[in-house]
Amino acid sequence: MDNIVEIRNLTKIYTGRKGETIALNGVDLDIARNEFVTIVGPSGCGKSTLLNILSGLLEPTSGTVLCNGKPIEGTSADRGVVFQQYALFPWLTVRKNIEYGLRRKKIEDSSRKGWHRMSEEDIRATSAKYMEMVQLQDFAESYPKELSGGMKQRVALARAYAANPELLLLDEPFGALDAQTRTQLQQDLLEIWEKEKKTCLFITHDIEEAIILGQRVIIMSARPGRIKEIVDIDIPYPRDQRTKMSERFNEIKNRIWSQVYEEYLEDRK
Ligand SMILES: Nc1ncnc2c1ncn2[C@@H]1O[C@H](COP(=O)(O)OP(=O)(O)O)[C@@H](O)[C@H]1O
Ligand SMILES: [Mg+2]
């Protein structure tokens, strides 16, 4: 099995003024290369903590977290992140936002034993490709303030994909969008994933979203955060919104829902 991510006995404890919070307690998880994994669980169960450790923004308290067999040391262009809030630069156009990371990207150059930067031509071609993929080609020269919430999140997706990371980490990226826009973005993401098969770890509190996107859904338990169950989603791709009406989808949804509801009740105690 070719695993891109290997997590063993991961624990994260935050120490603050109010004492210690055990955010993650003994998490084991492997993610295979090209896999699409989604995570659901009650608020505060440690989902963002797990994602931030993988991105390199946070350090584990104990345990091992390997990416390509190596411990994670800080952030890296190999691991792209998309958050709920659009982290776009307001003073740059859509195109320039997408190109920002590309202009800074260092590319290994084995022939010259060093690295070089992307050519202006390649940068243009790459941003054009991903703007088209998220249907934003007509907004290339627009500024973020001229875009709807859904369009801004499309830019964030295009920017993350254009940088060509090995692993894409998405923390409730569609969480702030209305239901219809959310559905459209799910569709866009499914189409991109089927084209590029980039490894994705996607956090959501929406169970339908977790099932329609993922090959596996990880259910996390309430504090302290652990993995409660991993559900294989044996529904073939391509999937679309009609998939949500199938009997199999609803069986899986009910099963996951009852697990998550159990955790919700546990959390309220
Ligand atoms: N920087 C921090 N300092 C102290 N506690 C934190 C910090 N970040 C998160 N926590 C706590 O850790 C737990 C998990 O948080 P988080 O990973 O954000 O959960 P989720 O994303 O599942 O809602 C929560 O109880 C939260 O209050
Ligand atoms: Mg969170």
PDB file of C-alpha atoms and ligand atoms in Angstrom:
ATOM      1  CA  MET A   1       0.000   0.000   0.000  1.00  0.00           C
ATOM      2  CA  ASP A   2       1.379   3.368  -0.979  1.00  0.00           C
ATOM      3  CA  ASN A   3       0.503   5.623   1.933  1.00  0.00           C
ATOM      4  CA  ILE A   4       1.179   9.324   1.684  1.00  0.00           C
ATOM      5  CA  VAL A   5       0.187   9.927   5.313  1.00  0.00           C
ATOM      6  CA  GLU A   6       0.881   7.675   8.309  1.00  0.00           C
ATOM      7  CA  ILE A   7      -0.285   8.751  11.748  1.00  0.00           C
ATOM      8  CA  ARG A   8       0.465   6.664  14.827  1.00  0.00           C
ATOM      9  CA  ASN A   9      -0.744   7.259  18.368  1.00  0.00           C
ATOM     10  CA  LEU A  10      -1.054  10.991  17.809  1.00  0.00           C
ATOM     11  CA  THR A  11      -1.893  13.094  20.828  1.00  0.00           C
ATOM     12  CA  LYS A  12      -2.310  16.839  20.994  1.00  0.00           C
ATOM     13  CA  ILE A  13      -2.729  18.656  24.287  1.00  0.00           C
ATOM     14  CA  TYR A  14      -3.260  22.413  24.407  1.00  0.00           C
ATOM     15  CA  THR A  15      -2.090  24.149  27.538  1.00  0.00           C
ATOM     16  CA  GLY A  16      -3.872  27.383  28.251  1.00  0.00           C
ATOM     17  CA  ARG A  17      -4.962  29.554  31.164  1.00  0.00           C
ATOM     18  CA  LYS A  18      -7.861  27.209  31.883  1.00  0.00           C
ATOM     19  CA  GLY A  19      -5.570  24.196  32.098  1.00  0.00           C
ATOM     20  CA  GLU A  20      -5.076  21.419  29.603  1.00  0.00           C
ATOM     21  CA  THR A  21      -7.330  20.421  26.723  1.00  0.00           C
ATOM     22  CA  ILE A  22      -6.773  17.031  25.187  1.00  0.00           C
ATOM     23  CA  ALA A  23      -7.714  17.752  21.582  1.00  0.00           C
ATOM     24  CA  LEU A  24      -6.514  14.446  20.094  1.00  0.00           C
ATOM     25  CA  ASN A  25      -5.913  11.257  22.002  1.00  0.00           C
ATOM     26  CA  GLY A  26      -4.270   8.271  20.327  1.00  0.00           C
ATOM     27  CA  VAL A  27      -5.190   8.824  16.693  1.00  0.00           C
ATOM     28  CA  ASP A  28      -4.024   6.236  14.148  1.00  0.00           C
ATOM     29  CA  LEU A  29      -4.696   6.885  10.482  1.00  0.00           C
ATOM     30  CA  ASP A  30      -3.229   6.042   7.089  1.00  0.00           C
ATOM     31  CA  ILE A  31      -4.146   7.892   3.930  1.00  0.00           C
ATOM     32  CA  ALA A  32      -3.347   6.243   0.613  1.00  0.00           C
ATOM     33  CA  ARG A  33      -1.924   8.234  -2.272  1.00  0.00           C
ATOM     34  CA  ASN A  34      -4.699   9.645  -4.514  1.00  0.00           C
ATOM     35  CA  GLU A  35      -7.335   8.900  -1.913  1.00  0.00           C
ATOM     36  CA  PHE A  36     -10.213  11.237  -1.019  1.00  0.00           C
ATOM     37  CA  VAL A  37     -10.885  11.020   2.714  1.00  0.00           C
ATOM     38  CA  THR A  38     -13.477  13.061   4.569  1.00  0.00           C
ATOM     39  CA  ILE A  39     -13.780  13.681   8.323  1.00  0.00           C
ATOM     40  CA  VAL A  40     -16.959  14.337  10.281  1.00  0.00           C
ATOM     41  CA  GLY A  41     -17.477  14.760  14.006  1.00  0.00           C
ATOM     42  CA  PRO A  42     -18.985  17.120  16.570  1.00  0.00           C
ATOM     43  CA  SER A  43     -17.653  20.618  16.956  1.00  0.00           C
ATOM     44  CA  GLY A  44     -14.531  20.691  19.113  1.00  0.00           C
ATOM     45  CA  CYS A  45     -13.573  17.030  18.538  1.00  0.00           C
ATOM     46  CA  GLY A  46     -10.175  17.936  17.123  1.00  0.00           C
ATOM     47  CA  LYS A  47     -10.758  17.934  13.356  1.00  0.00           C
ATOM     48  CA  SER A  48      -8.995  21.247  12.707  1.00  0.00           C
ATOM     49  CA  THR A  49      -6.234  20.272  15.116  1.00  0.00           C
ATOM     50  CA  LEU A  50      -5.564  17.122  13.079  1.00  0.00           C
ATOM     51  CA  LEU A  51      -5.539  19.085   9.813  1.00  0.00           C
ATOM     52  CA  ASN A  52      -3.275  21.791  11.221  1.00  0.00           C
ATOM     53  CA  ILE A  53      -0.783  19.184  12.394  1.00  0.00           C
ATOM     54  CA  LEU A  54      -0.721  17.700   8.882  1.00  0.00           C
ATOM     55  CA  SER A  55      -0.257  21.150   7.352  1.00  0.00           C
ATOM     56  CA  GLY A  56       2.674  21.790   9.682  1.00  0.00           C
ATOM     57  CA  LEU A  57       1.046  24.775  11.416  1.00  0.00           C
ATOM     58  CA  LEU A  58       0.865  22.861  14.709  1.00  0.00           C
ATOM     59  CA  GLU A  59       3.197  20.374  16.353  1.00  0.00           C
ATOM     60  CA  PRO A  60       1.984  17.120  17.878  1.00  0.00           C
ATOM     61  CA  THR A  61       2.397  16.628  21.631  1.00  0.00           C
ATOM     62  CA  SER A  62       3.329  12.993  21.054  1.00  0.00           C
ATOM     63  CA  GLY A  63       3.082  10.294  18.421  1.00  0.00           C
ATOM     64  CA  THR A  64       4.309  10.095  14.843  1.00  0.00           C
ATOM     65  CA  VAL A  65       2.981  11.898  11.808  1.00  0.00           C
ATOM     66  CA  LEU A  66       4.705  10.999   8.565  1.00  0.00           C
ATOM     67  CA  CYS A  67       4.195  12.432   5.107  1.00  0.00           C
ATOM     68  CA  ASN A  68       5.955  10.400   2.404  1.00  0.00           C
ATOM     69  CA  GLY A  69       7.692   8.515   5.188  1.00  0.00           C
ATOM     70  CA  LYS A  70       9.219  11.663   6.688  1.00  0.00           C
ATOM     71  CA  PRO A  71       8.200  13.619   9.797  1.00  0.00           C
ATOM     72  CA  ILE A  72       6.424  16.881   9.020  1.00  0.00           C
ATOM     73  CA  GLU A  73       8.578  19.916   9.714  1.00  0.00           C
ATOM     74  CA  GLY A  74       6.702  23.171   9.288  1.00  0.00           C
ATOM     75  CA  THR A  75       4.533  24.175   6.362  1.00  0.00           C
ATOM     76  CA  SER A  76       5.419  23.209   2.809  1.00  0.00           C
ATOM     77  CA  ALA A  77       4.148  23.827  -0.712  1.00  0.00           C
ATOM     78  CA  ASP A  78       3.748  20.028  -0.914  1.00  0.00           C
ATOM     79  CA  ARG A  79       0.762  20.333   1.413  1.00  0.00           C
ATOM     80  CA  GLY A  80      -1.877  22.815   0.233  1.00  0.00           C
ATOM     81  CA  VAL A  81      -4.527  24.137   2.598  1.00  0.00           C
ATOM     82  CA  VAL A  82      -7.992  25.596   1.958  1.00  0.00           C
ATOM     83  CA  PHE A  83      -9.867  27.134   4.887  1.00  0.00           C
ATOM     84  CA  GLN A  84     -13.481  28.196   5.334  1.00  0.00           C
ATOM     85  CA  GLN A  85     -12.564  31.857   5.154  1.00  0.00           C
ATOM     86  CA  TYR A  86     -11.252  32.913   1.815  1.00  0.00           C
ATOM     87  CA  ALA A  87      -7.637  33.758   2.424  1.00  0.00           C
ATOM     88  CA  LEU A  88      -7.368  35.708  -0.814  1.00  0.00           C
ATOM     89  CA  PHE A  89      -5.265  38.828  -1.183  1.00  0.00           C
ATOM     90  CA  PRO A  90      -7.807  41.640  -1.689  1.00  0.00           C
ATOM     91  CA  TRP A  91      -5.330  43.782  -3.630  1.00  0.00           C
ATOM     92  CA  LEU A  92      -4.619  41.096  -6.244  1.00  0.00           C
ATOM     93  CA  THR A  93      -6.841  40.024  -9.139  1.00  0.00           C
ATOM     94  CA  VAL A  94      -8.155  36.453  -9.386  1.00  0.00           C
ATOM     95  CA  ARG A  95      -5.350  35.579 -11.781  1.00  0.00           C
ATOM     96  CA  LYS A  96      -2.652  37.174  -9.615  1.00  0.00           C
ATOM     97  CA  ASN A  97      -4.030  35.431  -6.524  1.00  0.00           C
ATOM     98  CA  ILE A  98      -3.715  32.070  -8.269  1.00  0.00           C
ATOM     99  CA  GLU A  99      -0.259  32.924  -9.624  1.00  0.00           C
ATOM    100  CA  TYR A 100       1.077  34.225  -6.308  1.00  0.00           C
ATOM    101  CA  GLY A 101       2.308  30.862  -5.045  1.00  0.00           C
ATOM    102  CA  LEU A 102       3.563  29.831  -8.480  1.00  0.00           C
ATOM    103  CA  ARG A 103       5.909  32.825  -8.666  1.00  0.00           C
ATOM    104  CA  ARG A 104       7.491  31.730  -5.404  1.00  0.00           C
ATOM    105  CA  LYS A 105       7.623  28.037  -6.174  1.00  0.00           C
ATOM    106  CA  LYS A 106      11.046  26.484  -6.394  1.00  0.00           C
ATOM    107  CA  ILE A 107      11.323  23.600  -8.793  1.00  0.00           C
ATOM    108  CA  GLU A 108      13.961  20.908  -8.422  1.00  0.00           C
ATOM    109  CA  ASP A 109      16.181  20.868 -11.470  1.00  0.00           C
ATOM    110  CA  SER A 110      18.141  17.631 -11.633  1.00  0.00           C
ATOM    111  CA  SER A 111      19.919  18.576 -14.875  1.00  0.00           C
ATOM    112  CA  ARG A 112      21.416  21.673 -13.295  1.00  0.00           C
ATOM    113  CA  LYS A 113      21.659  20.269  -9.765  1.00  0.00           C
ATOM    114  CA  GLY A 114      19.685  23.006  -8.089  1.00  0.00           C
ATOM    115  CA  TRP A 115      16.368  24.678  -8.501  1.00  0.00           C
ATOM    116  CA  HIS A 116      14.746  27.213 -10.751  1.00  0.00           C
ATOM    117  CA  ARG A 117      11.545  29.198 -10.832  1.00  0.00           C
ATOM    118  CA  MET A 118       8.604  28.664 -13.164  1.00  0.00           C
ATOM    119  CA  SER A 119       8.754  30.619 -16.416  1.00  0.00           C
ATOM    120  CA  GLU A 120       6.241  33.425 -16.926  1.00  0.00           C
ATOM    121  CA  GLU A 121       4.743  31.372 -19.756  1.00  0.00           C
ATOM    122  CA  ASP A 122       4.211  28.333 -17.527  1.00  0.00           C
ATOM    123  CA  ILE A 123       2.745  30.482 -14.754  1.00  0.00           C
ATOM    124  CA  ARG A 124       0.215  31.970 -17.184  1.00  0.00           C
ATOM    125  CA  ALA A 125      -0.675  28.586 -18.651  1.00  0.00           C
ATOM    126  CA  THR A 126      -1.158  27.067 -15.194  1.00  0.00           C
ATOM    127  CA  SER A 127      -3.382  29.847 -13.860  1.00  0.00           C
ATOM    128  CA  ALA A 128      -5.430  29.745 -17.088  1.00  0.00           C
ATOM    129  CA  LYS A 129      -5.896  25.980 -16.779  1.00  0.00           C
ATOM    130  CA  TYR A 130      -7.191  26.145 -13.211  1.00  0.00           C
ATOM    131  CA  MET A 131      -9.350  29.224 -13.745  1.00  0.00           C
ATOM    132  CA  GLU A 132     -11.042  27.292 -16.515  1.00  0.00           C
ATOM    133  CA  MET A 133     -11.431  24.246 -14.309  1.00  0.00           C
ATOM    134  CA  VAL A 134     -13.443  26.281 -11.805  1.00  0.00           C
ATOM    135  CA  GLN A 135     -15.182  28.337 -14.538  1.00  0.00           C
ATOM    136  CA  LEU A 136     -13.595  31.636 -13.563  1.00  0.00           C
ATOM    137  CA  GLN A 137     -11.818  32.417 -16.822  1.00  0.00           C
ATOM    138  CA  ASP A 138     -14.105  35.430 -17.403  1.00  0.00           C
ATOM    139  CA  PHE A 139     -13.187  36.850 -13.987  1.00  0.00           C
ATOM    140  CA  ALA A 140      -9.397  36.649 -14.318  1.00  0.00           C
ATOM    141  CA  GLU A 141      -8.942  40.390 -13.933  1.00  0.00           C
ATOM    142  CA  SER A 142     -11.612  40.868 -11.224  1.00  0.00           C
ATOM    143  CA  TYR A 143     -10.744  41.581  -7.600  1.00  0.00           C
ATOM    144  CA  PRO A 144     -12.020  39.406  -4.717  1.00  0.00           C
ATOM    145  CA  LYS A 145     -14.471  42.091  -3.551  1.00  0.00           C
ATOM    146  CA  GLU A 146     -16.231  41.821  -6.912  1.00  0.00           C
ATOM    147  CA  LEU A 147     -16.919  38.098  -6.409  1.00  0.00           C
ATOM    148  CA  SER A 148     -19.605  36.140  -4.557  1.00  0.00           C
ATOM    149  CA  GLY A 149     -18.666  33.859  -1.648  1.00  0.00           C
ATOM    150  CA  GLY A 150     -18.856  30.788  -3.864  1.00  0.00           C
ATOM    151  CA  MET A 151     -16.611  32.363  -6.495  1.00  0.00           C
ATOM    152  CA  LYS A 152     -14.050  33.330  -3.859  1.00  0.00           C
ATOM    153  CA  GLN A 153     -13.930  29.745  -2.661  1.00  0.00           C
ATOM    154  CA  ARG A 154     -13.486  28.650  -6.295  1.00  0.00           C
ATOM    155  CA  VAL A 155     -10.445  30.920  -6.490  1.00  0.00           C
ATOM    156  CA  ALA A 156      -9.111  29.364  -3.274  1.00  0.00           C
ATOM    157  CA  LEU A 157      -9.550  25.883  -4.793  1.00  0.00           C
ATOM    158  CA  ALA A 158      -7.910  26.919  -8.083  1.00  0.00           C
ATOM    159  CA  ARG A 159      -5.003  28.470  -6.198  1.00  0.00           C
ATOM    160  CA  ALA A 160      -4.502  25.356  -4.087  1.00  0.00           C
ATOM    161  CA  TYR A 161      -4.618  23.042  -7.118  1.00  0.00           C
ATOM    162  CA  ALA A 162      -2.390  25.262  -9.275  1.00  0.00           C
ATOM    163  CA  ALA A 163       0.422  25.015  -6.723  1.00  0.00           C
ATOM    164  CA  ASN A 164       0.303  21.248  -7.362  1.00  0.00           C
ATOM    165  CA  PRO A 165       0.685  20.030  -3.775  1.00  0.00           C
ATOM    166  CA  GLU A 166       0.913  16.295  -3.114  1.00  0.00           C
ATOM    167  CA  LEU A 167      -1.711  16.518  -0.410  1.00  0.00           C
ATOM    168  CA  LEU A 168      -4.659  18.885  -0.229  1.00  0.00           C
ATOM    169  CA  LEU A 169      -6.051  19.712   3.222  1.00  0.00           C
ATOM    170  CA  LEU A 170      -9.497  21.307   3.261  1.00  0.00           C
ATOM    171  CA  ASP A 171     -11.052  22.542   6.520  1.00  0.00           C
ATOM    172  CA  GLU A 172     -14.805  23.066   6.003  1.00  0.00           C
ATOM    173  CA  PRO A 173     -14.086  24.950   2.767  1.00  0.00           C
ATOM    174  CA  PHE A 174     -17.790  25.211   1.837  1.00  0.00           C
ATOM    175  CA  GLY A 175     -19.025  25.759   5.398  1.00  0.00           C
ATOM    176  CA  ALA A 176     -19.967  29.412   4.929  1.00  0.00           C
ATOM    177  CA  LEU A 177     -21.805  28.964   1.635  1.00  0.00           C
ATOM    178  CA  ASP A 178     -25.543  28.647   1.000  1.00  0.00           C
ATOM    179  CA  ALA A 179     -26.868  25.180   0.137  1.00  0.00           C
ATOM    180  CA  GLN A 180     -27.100  25.706  -3.613  1.00  0.00           C
ATOM    181  CA  THR A 181     -23.616  27.193  -3.989  1.00  0.00           C
ATOM    182  CA  ARG A 182     -22.287  24.455  -1.777  1.00  0.00           C
ATOM    183  CA  THR A 183     -23.776  21.800  -4.039  1.00  0.00           C
ATOM    184  CA  GLN A 184     -22.154  23.428  -7.076  1.00  0.00           C
ATOM    185  CA  LEU A 185     -18.765  23.497  -5.407  1.00  0.00           C
ATOM    186  CA  GLN A 186     -19.079  19.848  -4.380  1.00  0.00           C
ATOM    187  CA  GLN A 187     -19.676  19.078  -8.039  1.00  0.00           C
ATOM    188  CA  ASP A 188     -16.656  21.141  -9.117  1.00  0.00           C
ATOM    189  CA  LEU A 189     -14.432  19.466  -6.567  1.00  0.00           C
ATOM    190  CA  LEU A 190     -15.626  15.978  -7.610  1.00  0.00           C
ATOM    191  CA  GLU A 191     -14.828  16.784 -11.235  1.00  0.00           C
ATOM    192  CA  ILE A 192     -11.368  18.125 -10.424  1.00  0.00           C
ATOM    193  CA  TRP A 193     -10.601  15.160  -8.191  1.00  0.00           C
ATOM    194  CA  GLU A 194     -11.586  12.702 -10.901  1.00  0.00           C
ATOM    195  CA  LYS A 195      -9.293  14.477 -13.367  1.00  0.00           C
ATOM    196  CA  GLU A 196      -6.283  14.883 -11.095  1.00  0.00           C
ATOM    197  CA  LYS A 197      -6.742  12.262  -8.348  1.00  0.00           C
ATOM    198  CA  LYS A 198      -4.941  14.476  -5.880  1.00  0.00           C
ATOM    199  CA  THR A 199      -4.919  13.138  -2.324  1.00  0.00           C
ATOM    200  CA  CYS A 200      -7.535  15.087  -0.344  1.00  0.00           C
ATOM    201  CA  LEU A 201      -8.360  15.267   3.338  1.00  0.00           C
ATOM    202  CA  PHE A 202     -11.624  17.163   3.637  1.00  0.00           C
ATOM    203  CA  ILE A 203     -13.271  18.219   6.911  1.00  0.00           C
ATOM    204  CA  THR A 204     -16.981  18.934   6.997  1.00  0.00           C
ATOM    205  CA  HIS A 205     -19.833  18.911   9.483  1.00  0.00           C
ATOM    206  CA  ASP A 206     -22.222  18.006   6.651  1.00  0.00           C
ATOM    207  CA  ILE A 207     -22.659  14.228   6.479  1.00  0.00           C
ATOM    208  CA  GLU A 208     -24.094  14.265   2.945  1.00  0.00           C
ATOM    209  CA  GLU A 209     -21.091  16.266   1.784  1.00  0.00           C
ATOM    210  CA  ALA A 210     -18.728  13.798   3.448  1.00  0.00           C
ATOM    211  CA  ILE A 211     -20.380  10.842   1.674  1.00  0.00           C
ATOM    212  CA  ILE A 212     -20.802  12.382  -1.781  1.00  0.00           C
ATOM    213  CA  LEU A 213     -17.106  13.345  -1.901  1.00  0.00           C
ATOM    214  CA  GLY A 214     -15.209  10.714   0.023  1.00  0.00           C
ATOM    215  CA  GLN A 215     -13.981   7.193  -0.602  1.00  0.00           C
ATOM    216  CA  ARG A 216     -13.834   6.845   3.178  1.00  0.00           C
ATOM    217  CA  VAL A 217     -15.558   8.842   5.898  1.00  0.00           C
ATOM    218  CA  ILE A 218     -13.773   9.119   9.212  1.00  0.00           C
ATOM    219  CA  ILE A 219     -16.096   9.637  12.153  1.00  0.00           C
ATOM    220  CA  MET A 220     -14.437  11.324  15.107  1.00  0.00           C
ATOM    221  CA  SER A 221     -15.700  11.052  18.651  1.00  0.00           C
ATOM    222  CA  ALA A 222     -16.307  13.902  21.066  1.00  0.00           C
ATOM    223  CA  ARG A 223     -13.621  15.014  23.487  1.00  0.00           C
ATOM    224  CA  PRO A 224     -10.994  13.784  23.682  1.00  0.00           C
ATOM    225  CA  GLY A 225     -10.806  13.425  19.908  1.00  0.00           C
ATOM    226  CA  ARG A 226     -10.394   9.896  18.683  1.00  0.00           C
ATOM    227  CA  ILE A 227     -11.378   8.027  15.563  1.00  0.00           C
ATOM    228  CA  LYS A 228     -14.672   6.304  16.315  1.00  0.00           C
ATOM    229  CA  GLU A 229     -15.236   4.549  13.022  1.00  0.00           C
ATOM    230  CA  ILE A 230     -14.087   4.598   9.425  1.00  0.00           C
ATOM    231  CA  VAL A 231     -16.789   3.930   6.824  1.00  0.00           C
ATOM    232  CA  ASP A 232     -15.906   2.837   3.286  1.00  0.00           C
ATOM    233  CA  ILE A 233     -18.160   4.543   0.772  1.00  0.00           C
ATOM    234  CA  ASP A 234     -18.733   1.835  -1.824  1.00  0.00           C
ATOM    235  CA  ILE A 235     -20.551   4.107  -4.266  1.00  0.00           C
ATOM    236  CA  PRO A 236     -18.778   4.300  -7.642  1.00  0.00           C
ATOM    237  CA  TYR A 237     -17.628   7.573  -9.194  1.00  0.00           C
ATOM    238  CA  PRO A 238     -18.559   9.637 -11.118  1.00  0.00           C
ATOM    239  CA  ARG A 239     -20.971  10.796  -8.453  1.00  0.00           C
ATOM    240  CA  ASP A 240     -23.329  13.708  -8.766  1.00  0.00           C
ATOM    241  CA  GLN A 241     -26.237  15.186  -6.866  1.00  0.00           C
ATOM    242  CA  ARG A 242     -28.555  12.373  -8.041  1.00  0.00           C
ATOM    243  CA  THR A 243     -26.336   9.986  -6.109  1.00  0.00           C
ATOM    244  CA  LYS A 244     -27.791  11.542  -2.956  1.00  0.00           C
ATOM    245  CA  MET A 245     -31.204  10.074  -3.840  1.00  0.00           C
ATOM    246  CA  SER A 246     -29.981   6.481  -4.165  1.00  0.00           C
ATOM    247  CA  GLU A 247     -30.901   3.850  -1.619  1.00  0.00           C
ATOM    248  CA  ARG A 248     -27.269   2.994  -0.886  1.00  0.00           C
ATOM    249  CA  PHE A 249     -26.432   6.629  -0.177  1.00  0.00           C
ATOM    250  CA  ASN A 250     -29.286   6.909   2.294  1.00  0.00           C
ATOM    251  CA  GLU A 251     -28.373   3.654   4.060  1.00  0.00           C
ATOM    252  CA  ILE A 252     -24.848   4.959   4.592  1.00  0.00           C
ATOM    253  CA  LYS A 253     -26.130   8.377   5.609  1.00  0.00           C
ATOM    254  CA  ASN A 254     -28.414   6.920   8.287  1.00  0.00           C
ATOM    255  CA  ARG A 255     -25.622   4.764   9.627  1.00  0.00           C
ATOM    256  CA  ILE A 256     -23.160   7.667   9.886  1.00  0.00           C
ATOM    257  CA  TRP A 257     -25.829   9.989  11.220  1.00  0.00           C
ATOM    258  CA  SER A 258     -26.654   7.662  14.124  1.00  0.00           C
ATOM    259  CA  GLN A 259     -22.944   7.439  15.013  1.00  0.00           C
ATOM    260  CA  VAL A 260     -22.521  11.209  14.920  1.00  0.00           C
ATOM    261  CA  TYR A 261     -25.725  11.741  16.880  1.00  0.00           C
ATOM    262  CA  GLU A 262     -24.434   9.417  19.587  1.00  0.00           C
ATOM    263  CA  GLU A 263     -21.363  11.624  19.850  1.00  0.00           C
ATOM    264  CA  TYR A 264     -23.473  14.743  19.937  1.00  0.00           C
ATOM    265  CA  LEU A 265     -25.461  13.373  22.895  1.00  0.00           C
ATOM    266  CA  GLU A 266     -22.223  12.331  24.576  1.00  0.00           C
ATOM    267  CA  ASP A 267     -20.865  15.829  24.120  1.00  0.00           C
ATOM    268  CA  ARG A 268     -23.935  17.410  25.742  1.00  0.00           C
ATOM    269  CA  LYS A 269     -23.587  15.389  28.951  1.00  0.00           C
TER     270      LYS A 269
HETATM  271  N1  LIG B   1      -5.040  27.146  20.435  1.00  0.00           N
HETATM  272  C1  LIG B   1      -5.814  26.485  21.299  1.00  0.00           C
HETATM  273  N2  LIG B   1      -5.625  26.582  22.620  1.00  0.00           N
HETATM  274  C2  LIG B   1      -6.376  25.892  23.489  1.00  0.00           C
HETATM  275  N3  LIG B   1      -7.357  25.043  23.126  1.00  0.00           N
HETATM  276  C3  LIG B   1      -7.597  24.895  21.808  1.00  0.00           C
HETATM  277  C4  LIG B   1      -6.844  25.607  20.817  1.00  0.00           C
HETATM  278  N4  LIG B   1      -7.305  25.253  19.592  1.00  0.00           N
HETATM  279  C5  LIG B   1      -8.310  24.367  19.801  1.00  0.00           C
HETATM  280  N5  LIG B   1      -8.487  24.146  21.128  1.00  0.00           N
HETATM  281  C6  LIG B   1      -9.447  23.207  21.729  1.00  0.00           C
HETATM  282  O1  LIG B   1      -9.171  21.905  21.245  1.00  0.00           O
HETATM  283  C7  LIG B   1     -10.365  21.201  20.940  1.00  0.00           C
HETATM  284  C8  LIG B   1     -10.395  20.808  19.486  1.00  0.00           C
HETATM  285  O2  LIG B   1     -10.487  21.966  18.685  1.00  0.00           O
HETATM  286  P1  LIG B   1     -10.588  21.910  17.086  1.00  0.00           P
HETATM  287  O3  LIG B   1      -9.489  21.042  16.569  1.00  0.00           O
HETATM  288  O4  LIG B   1     -10.649  23.304  16.598  1.00  0.00           O
HETATM  289  O5  LIG B   1     -12.005  21.157  16.872  1.00  0.00           O
HETATM  290  P2  LIG B   1     -12.956  21.051  15.593  1.00  0.00           P
HETATM  291  O6  LIG B   1     -12.225  21.572  14.414  1.00  0.00           O
HETATM  292  O7  LIG B   1     -13.307  19.595  15.499  1.00  0.00           O
HETATM  293  O8  LIG B   1     -14.186  21.854  15.910  1.00  0.00           O
HETATM  294  C9  LIG B   1     -11.512  22.114  21.366  1.00  0.00           C
HETATM  295  O9  LIG B   1     -11.905  21.770  22.670  1.00  0.00           O
HETATM  296  C10 LIG B   1     -10.886  23.496  21.342  1.00  0.00           C
HETATM  297  O10 LIG B   1     -11.506  24.355  22.257  1.00  0.00           O
HETATM  298 MG    MG B   2     -12.639  23.104  13.066  1.00  0.00          MG
END
